[in-house]
Short mmCIF file of C-alpha atoms in Angstrom, two decimals:
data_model
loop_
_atom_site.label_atom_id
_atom_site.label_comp_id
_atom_site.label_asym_id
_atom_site.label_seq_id
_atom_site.Cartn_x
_atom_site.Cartn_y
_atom_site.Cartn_z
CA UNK A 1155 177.57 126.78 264.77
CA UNK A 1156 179.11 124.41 266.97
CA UNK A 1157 177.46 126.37 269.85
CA UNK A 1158 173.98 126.14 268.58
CA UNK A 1159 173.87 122.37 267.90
CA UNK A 1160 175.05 121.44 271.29
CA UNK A 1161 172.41 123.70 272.60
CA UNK A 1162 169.53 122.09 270.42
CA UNK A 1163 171.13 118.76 271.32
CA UNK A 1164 170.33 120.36 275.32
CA UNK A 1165 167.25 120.76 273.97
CA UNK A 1166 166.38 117.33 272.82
CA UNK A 1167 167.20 115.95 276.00
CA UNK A 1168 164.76 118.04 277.53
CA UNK A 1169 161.93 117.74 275.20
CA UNK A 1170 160.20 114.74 276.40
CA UNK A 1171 158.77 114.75 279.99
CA UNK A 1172 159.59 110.87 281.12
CA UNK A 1173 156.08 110.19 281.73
CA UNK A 1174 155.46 110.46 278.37
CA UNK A 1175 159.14 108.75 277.29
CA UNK A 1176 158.53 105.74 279.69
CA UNK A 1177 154.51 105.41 278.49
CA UNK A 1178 153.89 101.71 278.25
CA UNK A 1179 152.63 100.66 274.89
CA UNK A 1180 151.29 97.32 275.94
CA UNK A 1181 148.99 96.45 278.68
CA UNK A 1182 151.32 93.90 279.91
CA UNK A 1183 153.60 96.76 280.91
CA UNK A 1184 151.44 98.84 283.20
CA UNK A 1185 152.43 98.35 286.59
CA UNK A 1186 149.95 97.11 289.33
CA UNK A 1187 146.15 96.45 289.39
CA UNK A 1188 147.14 93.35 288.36
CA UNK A 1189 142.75 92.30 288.24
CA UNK A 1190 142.15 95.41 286.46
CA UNK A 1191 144.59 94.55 283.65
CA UNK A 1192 144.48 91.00 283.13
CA UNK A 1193 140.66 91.81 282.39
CA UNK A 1194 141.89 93.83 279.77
CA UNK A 1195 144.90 92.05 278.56
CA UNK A 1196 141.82 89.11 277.27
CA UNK A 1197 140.56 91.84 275.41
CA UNK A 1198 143.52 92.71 273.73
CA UNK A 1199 143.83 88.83 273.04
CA UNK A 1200 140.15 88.24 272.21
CA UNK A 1201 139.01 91.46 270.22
CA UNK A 1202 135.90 91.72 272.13
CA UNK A 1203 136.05 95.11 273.27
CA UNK A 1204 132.72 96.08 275.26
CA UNK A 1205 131.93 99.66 276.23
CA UNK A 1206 134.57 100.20 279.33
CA UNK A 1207 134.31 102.51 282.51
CA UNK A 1208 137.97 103.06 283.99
CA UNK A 1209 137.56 104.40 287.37
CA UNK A 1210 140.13 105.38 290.08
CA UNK A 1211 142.65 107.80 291.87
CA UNK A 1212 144.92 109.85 289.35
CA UNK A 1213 148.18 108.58 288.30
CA UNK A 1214 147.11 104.73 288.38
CA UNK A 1215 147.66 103.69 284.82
CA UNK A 1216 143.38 104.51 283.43
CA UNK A 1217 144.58 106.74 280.18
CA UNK A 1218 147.81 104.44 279.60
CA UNK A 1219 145.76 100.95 279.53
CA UNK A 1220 143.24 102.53 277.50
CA UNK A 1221 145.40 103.91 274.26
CA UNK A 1222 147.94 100.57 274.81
CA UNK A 1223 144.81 98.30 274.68
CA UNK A 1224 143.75 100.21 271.58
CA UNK A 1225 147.35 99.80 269.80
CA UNK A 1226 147.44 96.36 270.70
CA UNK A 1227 143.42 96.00 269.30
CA UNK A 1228 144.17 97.78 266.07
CA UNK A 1229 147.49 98.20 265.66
CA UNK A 1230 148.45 100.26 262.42
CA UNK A 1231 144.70 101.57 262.03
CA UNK A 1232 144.80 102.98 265.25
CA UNK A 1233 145.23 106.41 264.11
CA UNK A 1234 142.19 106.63 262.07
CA UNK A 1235 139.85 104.72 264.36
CA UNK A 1236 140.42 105.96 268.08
CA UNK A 1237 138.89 110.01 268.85
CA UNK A 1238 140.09 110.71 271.66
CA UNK A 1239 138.62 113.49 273.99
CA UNK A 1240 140.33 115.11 277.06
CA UNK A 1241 139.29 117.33 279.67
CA UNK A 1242 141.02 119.63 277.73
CA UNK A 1243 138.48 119.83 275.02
CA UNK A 1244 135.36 121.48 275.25
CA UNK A 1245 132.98 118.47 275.76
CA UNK A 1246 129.38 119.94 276.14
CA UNK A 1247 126.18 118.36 273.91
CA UNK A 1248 127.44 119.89 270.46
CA UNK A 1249 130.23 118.19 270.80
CA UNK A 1250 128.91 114.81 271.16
CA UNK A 1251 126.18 115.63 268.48
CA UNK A 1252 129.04 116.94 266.45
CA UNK A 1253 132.51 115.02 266.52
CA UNK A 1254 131.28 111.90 268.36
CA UNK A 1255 128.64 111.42 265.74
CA UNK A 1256 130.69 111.92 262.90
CA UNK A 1257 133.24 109.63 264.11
CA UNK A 1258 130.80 107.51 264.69
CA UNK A 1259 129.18 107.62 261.80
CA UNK A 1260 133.13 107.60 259.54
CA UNK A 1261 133.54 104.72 257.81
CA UNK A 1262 137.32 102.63 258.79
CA UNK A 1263 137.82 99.22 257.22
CA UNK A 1264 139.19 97.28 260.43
CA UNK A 1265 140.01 93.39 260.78
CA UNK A 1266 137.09 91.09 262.00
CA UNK A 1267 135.97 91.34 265.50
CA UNK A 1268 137.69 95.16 265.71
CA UNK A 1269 135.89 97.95 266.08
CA UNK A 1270 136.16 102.43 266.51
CA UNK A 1271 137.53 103.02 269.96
CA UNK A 1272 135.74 106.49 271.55
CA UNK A 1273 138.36 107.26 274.73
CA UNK A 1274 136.94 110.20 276.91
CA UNK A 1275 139.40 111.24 279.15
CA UNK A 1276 137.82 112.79 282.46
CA UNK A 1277 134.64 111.86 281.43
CA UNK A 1278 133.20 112.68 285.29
CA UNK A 1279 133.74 115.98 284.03
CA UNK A 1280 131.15 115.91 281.02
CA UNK A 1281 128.53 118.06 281.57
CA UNK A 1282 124.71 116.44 282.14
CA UNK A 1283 123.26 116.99 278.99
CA UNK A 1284 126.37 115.93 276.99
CA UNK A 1285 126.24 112.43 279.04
CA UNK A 1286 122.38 112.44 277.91
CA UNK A 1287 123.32 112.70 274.61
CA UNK A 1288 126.66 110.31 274.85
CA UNK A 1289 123.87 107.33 276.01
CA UNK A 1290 121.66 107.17 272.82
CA UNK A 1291 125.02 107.32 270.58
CA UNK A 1292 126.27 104.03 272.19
CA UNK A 1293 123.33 102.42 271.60
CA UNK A 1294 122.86 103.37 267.91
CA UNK A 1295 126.65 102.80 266.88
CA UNK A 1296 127.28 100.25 269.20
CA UNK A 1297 127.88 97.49 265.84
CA UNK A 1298 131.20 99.96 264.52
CA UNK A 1299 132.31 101.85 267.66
CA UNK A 1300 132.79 101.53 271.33
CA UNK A 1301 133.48 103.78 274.05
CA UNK A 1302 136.08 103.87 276.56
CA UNK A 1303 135.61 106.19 279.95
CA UNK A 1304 138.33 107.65 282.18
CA UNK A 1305 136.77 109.18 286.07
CA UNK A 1306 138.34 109.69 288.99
CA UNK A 1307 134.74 108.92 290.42
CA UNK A 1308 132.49 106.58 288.66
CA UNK A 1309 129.33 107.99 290.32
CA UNK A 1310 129.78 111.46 288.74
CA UNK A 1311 128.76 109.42 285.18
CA UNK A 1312 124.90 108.90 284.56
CA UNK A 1313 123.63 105.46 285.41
CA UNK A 1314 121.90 104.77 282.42
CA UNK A 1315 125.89 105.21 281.22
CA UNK A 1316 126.85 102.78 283.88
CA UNK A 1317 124.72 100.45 283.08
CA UNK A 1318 125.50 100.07 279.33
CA UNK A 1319 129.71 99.47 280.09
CA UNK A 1320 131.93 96.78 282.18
CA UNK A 1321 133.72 98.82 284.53
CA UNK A 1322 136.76 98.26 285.30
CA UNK A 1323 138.46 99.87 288.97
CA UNK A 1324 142.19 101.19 289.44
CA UNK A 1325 143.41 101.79 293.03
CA UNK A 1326 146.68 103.65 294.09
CA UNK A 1327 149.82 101.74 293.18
CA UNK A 1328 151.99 100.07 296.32
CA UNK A 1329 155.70 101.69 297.17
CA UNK A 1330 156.71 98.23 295.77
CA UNK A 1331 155.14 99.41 292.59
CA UNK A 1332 156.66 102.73 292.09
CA UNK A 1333 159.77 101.77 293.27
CA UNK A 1334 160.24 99.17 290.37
CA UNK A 1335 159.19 101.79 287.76
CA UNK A 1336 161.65 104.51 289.17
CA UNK A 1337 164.59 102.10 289.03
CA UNK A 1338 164.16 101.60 285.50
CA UNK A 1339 164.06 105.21 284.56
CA UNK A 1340 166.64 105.57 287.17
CA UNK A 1341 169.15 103.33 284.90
CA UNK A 1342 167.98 104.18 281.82
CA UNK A 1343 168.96 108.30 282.43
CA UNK A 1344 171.58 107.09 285.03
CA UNK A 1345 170.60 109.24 287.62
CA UNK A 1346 172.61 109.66 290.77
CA UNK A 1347 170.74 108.78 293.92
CA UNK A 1348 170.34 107.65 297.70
CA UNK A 1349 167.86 105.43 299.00
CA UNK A 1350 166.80 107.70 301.52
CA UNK A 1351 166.11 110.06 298.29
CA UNK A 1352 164.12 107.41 296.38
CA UNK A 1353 161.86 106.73 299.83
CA UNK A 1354 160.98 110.28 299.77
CA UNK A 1355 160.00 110.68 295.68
CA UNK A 1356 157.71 107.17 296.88
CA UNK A 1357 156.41 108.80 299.97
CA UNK A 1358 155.43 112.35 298.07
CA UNK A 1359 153.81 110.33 295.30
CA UNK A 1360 150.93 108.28 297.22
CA UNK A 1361 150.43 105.61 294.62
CA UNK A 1362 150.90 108.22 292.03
CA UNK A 1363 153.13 106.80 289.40
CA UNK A 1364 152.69 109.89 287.50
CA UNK A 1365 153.21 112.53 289.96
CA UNK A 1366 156.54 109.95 291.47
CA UNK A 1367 157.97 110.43 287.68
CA UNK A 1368 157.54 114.22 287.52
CA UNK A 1369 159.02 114.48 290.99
CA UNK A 1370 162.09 112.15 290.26
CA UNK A 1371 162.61 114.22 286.98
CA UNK A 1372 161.97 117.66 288.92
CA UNK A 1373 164.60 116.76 291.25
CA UNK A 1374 166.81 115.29 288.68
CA UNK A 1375 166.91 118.39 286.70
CA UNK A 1376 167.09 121.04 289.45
CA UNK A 1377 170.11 119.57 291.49
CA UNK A 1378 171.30 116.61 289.49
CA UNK A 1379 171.33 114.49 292.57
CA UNK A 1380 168.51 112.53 294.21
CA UNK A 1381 168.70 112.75 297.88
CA UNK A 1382 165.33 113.57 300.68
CA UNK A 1383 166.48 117.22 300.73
CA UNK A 1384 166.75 118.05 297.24
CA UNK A 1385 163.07 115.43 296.84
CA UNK A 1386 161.32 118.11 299.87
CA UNK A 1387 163.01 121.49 298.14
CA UNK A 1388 161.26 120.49 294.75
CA UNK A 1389 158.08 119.06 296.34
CA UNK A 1390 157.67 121.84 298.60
CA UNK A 1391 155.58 119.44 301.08
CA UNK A 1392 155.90 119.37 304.62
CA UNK A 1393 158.69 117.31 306.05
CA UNK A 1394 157.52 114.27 307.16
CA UNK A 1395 160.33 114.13 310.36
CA UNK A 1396 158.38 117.08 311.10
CA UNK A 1397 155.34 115.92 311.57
CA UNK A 1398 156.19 112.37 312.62
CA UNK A 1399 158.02 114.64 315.32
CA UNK A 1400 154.51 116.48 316.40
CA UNK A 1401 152.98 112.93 316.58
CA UNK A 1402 155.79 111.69 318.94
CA UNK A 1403 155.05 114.69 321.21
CA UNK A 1404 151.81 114.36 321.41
CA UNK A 1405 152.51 110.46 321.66
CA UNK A 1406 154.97 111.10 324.99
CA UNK A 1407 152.18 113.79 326.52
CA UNK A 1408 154.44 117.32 325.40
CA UNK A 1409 151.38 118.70 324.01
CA UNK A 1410 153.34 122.55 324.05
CA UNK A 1411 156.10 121.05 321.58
CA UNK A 1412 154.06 119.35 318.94
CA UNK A 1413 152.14 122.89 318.95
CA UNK A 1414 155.17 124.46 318.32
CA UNK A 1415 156.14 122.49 315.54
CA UNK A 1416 152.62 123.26 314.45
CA UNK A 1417 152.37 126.60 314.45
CA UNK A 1418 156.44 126.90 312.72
CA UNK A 1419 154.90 124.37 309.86
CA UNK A 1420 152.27 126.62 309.39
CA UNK A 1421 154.51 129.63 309.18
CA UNK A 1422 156.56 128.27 306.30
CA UNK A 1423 153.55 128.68 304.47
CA UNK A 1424 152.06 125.12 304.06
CA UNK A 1425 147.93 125.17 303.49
CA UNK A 1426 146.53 123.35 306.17
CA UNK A 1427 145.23 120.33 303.88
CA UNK A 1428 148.95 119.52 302.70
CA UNK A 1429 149.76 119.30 306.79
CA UNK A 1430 146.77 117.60 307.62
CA UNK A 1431 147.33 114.88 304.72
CA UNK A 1432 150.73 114.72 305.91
CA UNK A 1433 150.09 113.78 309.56
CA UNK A 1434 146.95 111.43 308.39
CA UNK A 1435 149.92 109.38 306.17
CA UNK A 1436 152.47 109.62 308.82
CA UNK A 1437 149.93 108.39 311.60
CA UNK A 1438 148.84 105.62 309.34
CA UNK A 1439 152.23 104.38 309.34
CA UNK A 1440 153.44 105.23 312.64
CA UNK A 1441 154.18 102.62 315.17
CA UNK A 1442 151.20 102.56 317.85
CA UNK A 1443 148.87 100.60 319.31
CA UNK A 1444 145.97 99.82 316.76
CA UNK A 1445 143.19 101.25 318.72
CA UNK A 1446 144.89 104.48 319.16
CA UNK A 1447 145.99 104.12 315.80
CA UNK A 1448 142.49 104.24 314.57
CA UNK A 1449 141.21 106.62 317.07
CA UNK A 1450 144.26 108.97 315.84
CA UNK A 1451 142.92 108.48 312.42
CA UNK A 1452 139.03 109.19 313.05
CA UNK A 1453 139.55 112.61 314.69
CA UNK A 1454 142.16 113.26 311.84
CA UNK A 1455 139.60 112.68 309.27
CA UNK A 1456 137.00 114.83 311.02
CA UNK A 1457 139.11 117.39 311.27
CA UNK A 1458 140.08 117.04 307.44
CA UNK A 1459 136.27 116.87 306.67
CA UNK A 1460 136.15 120.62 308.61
CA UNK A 1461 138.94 121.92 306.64
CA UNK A 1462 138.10 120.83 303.25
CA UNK A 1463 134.63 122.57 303.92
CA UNK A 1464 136.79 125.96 304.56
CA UNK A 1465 137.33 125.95 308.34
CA UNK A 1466 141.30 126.06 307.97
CA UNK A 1467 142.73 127.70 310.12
CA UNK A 1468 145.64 127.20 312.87
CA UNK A 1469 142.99 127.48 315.48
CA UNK A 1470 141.45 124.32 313.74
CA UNK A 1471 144.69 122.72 313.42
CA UNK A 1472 145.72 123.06 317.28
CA UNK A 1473 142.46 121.71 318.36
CA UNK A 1474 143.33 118.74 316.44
CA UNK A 1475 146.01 118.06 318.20
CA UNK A 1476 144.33 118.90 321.64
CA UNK A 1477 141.71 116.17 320.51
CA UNK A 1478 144.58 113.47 319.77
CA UNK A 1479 145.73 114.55 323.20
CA UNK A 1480 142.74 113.87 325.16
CA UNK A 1481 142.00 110.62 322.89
CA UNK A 1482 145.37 109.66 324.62
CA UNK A 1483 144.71 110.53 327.73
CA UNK A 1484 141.72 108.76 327.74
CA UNK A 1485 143.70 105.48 326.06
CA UNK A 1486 146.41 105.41 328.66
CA UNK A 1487 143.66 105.50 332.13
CA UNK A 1488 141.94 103.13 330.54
#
């Protein structure tokens, strides 16, 4: 007995992810895009919720503001009146004739100045026809319900969409951000770390806060320390002393060595986009001079423009770095 409650105890401690755990529940409490949010926190105060388009990278806090602004709207009723629809769900034309409709059409007694909140999550991913249908519903039921839209890219959604809602845009967190958010799951589950292991969780996240929360609990729960080795083993990216190393090479003319270090990254197994968005990060924060700085990062982005179109191969990779090369060859006679 005594063995099978301590291991459903074991169990409960694993049960929520800590993205979900450490969900903010008010918009005050979303970290960053300070604009974005203060927009919404005068809804929350006001009540006058217009149709809303929240666009932005993943990870910055769209989904989160969205179901916090519709506790804070509707508090206790918020069960009844918010449908919300993920990527997850099959989201073609029946279903907005369907379940948006009848939602639409439901009938949810509400305090003055409240209305039925309609939160599509991934709505970039709605098919053409469904977002034909979506634009006549918002017009019709637009006294009793309002719609809320989560994209990564706005311009995937219809116009005549865009044109009916205020949107609102998200951009990727800061490290100063993250960093905040970490240390108060960091004391709340009393993890052990190192700074140096906290820099890395900040550096594989890229304004994520969701994928810097899934990495700290990753690492967390695989080695029970937080270090930059034990961050790297669970992230499985490659190391960025690695490829800050290739950049010094090429930086101090050894052209042979950072081709090396190339071609051993490339070994291990990495895809050529996690290398190449490594080395564009690392050369954006590298110390140089600013024109070869930004000369480092146009041929970078051409060459991540090549890959991404399915020309990834070492061969593509080395001529990058035969490019930066010249670019500082050409830097230093001039």
């Amino acid at each position: 007995m005594a063995a099978s409650g301590s291991s459903s105890s074991n169990s409960n401690n694993y049960e929520i992810p800590w993205v979900e755990k450490y969900r903010p529940t008010k918009v005050a409490d979303v970290v960053g895009n300070e604009d974005a949010l203060s927009r919404l926190q005068v809804i929350a105060r006001d009540g006058n919720l217009p149709n809303l388009i929240l666009t932005g990278p993943p990870g910055t806090g769209k989904t989160t503001s969205i179901l916090a602004l519709a506790h804070e709207l509707l508090g206790p009723n918020c069960k009844e009146a918010v449908l919300e629809l993920n990527a997850s769900n099959d989201r073609g034309i029946d279903v907005v004739r369907n379940k948006i409709k009848m939602f639409a059409q439901k009938k949810v007694t509400l305090p003055p100045g409240r209305h039925k909140i309609v939160i599509l999550d991934e709505a970039d991913s709605m098919t053409s026809g469904a977002q034909q249908a979506l634009r006549r519903t918002m017009e019709i039921y637009s006294n009793s319900t309002r719609f809320a839209l989560a994209c990564n890219t706005s311009s995937k959604i219809i116009e005549p969409i865009q044109s009916r809602c205020a949107l609102v845009r998200f951009s990727r967190l800061s490290d100063q951000e993250i960093l905040g958010r970490l240390m108060i799951v960091i004391q709340a589950e009393k993890v052990p770390y190192v700074p140096e292991g906290l820099e890395a969780i900040i550096f594989t996240a890229d304004g994520d806060m969701r994928q810097a929360l899934n990495n700290l609990q990753a690492t967390y729960s695989g080695f029970r320390f937080v270090n930059q080795e034990n961050v790297f083993k669970v992230c499985d990216q490659p190391h960025p002393l690695h490829v800050k190393n290739m950049v010094r090479n090429i930086l101090e003319g050894d052209f042979d060595d950072a081709c090396a270090g190339l071609k051993q990254l490339y070994n291990l197994g990495y895809s050529p986009t996690d290398i190449i968005t490594t080395l564009f990060r690392i050369i954006k924060n590298y110390d140089m001079a600013e024109y070869l700085k930004l000369e480092f990062m146009k041929e970078t982005g051409f060459a991540h423009m090549r890959i991404c179109d399915g020309v990834g191969s070492l061969l593509q990779l080395c001529g990058l770095l035969a490019k930066l090369s010249l670019v500082r060859e050409t830097a230093k006679a001039v």
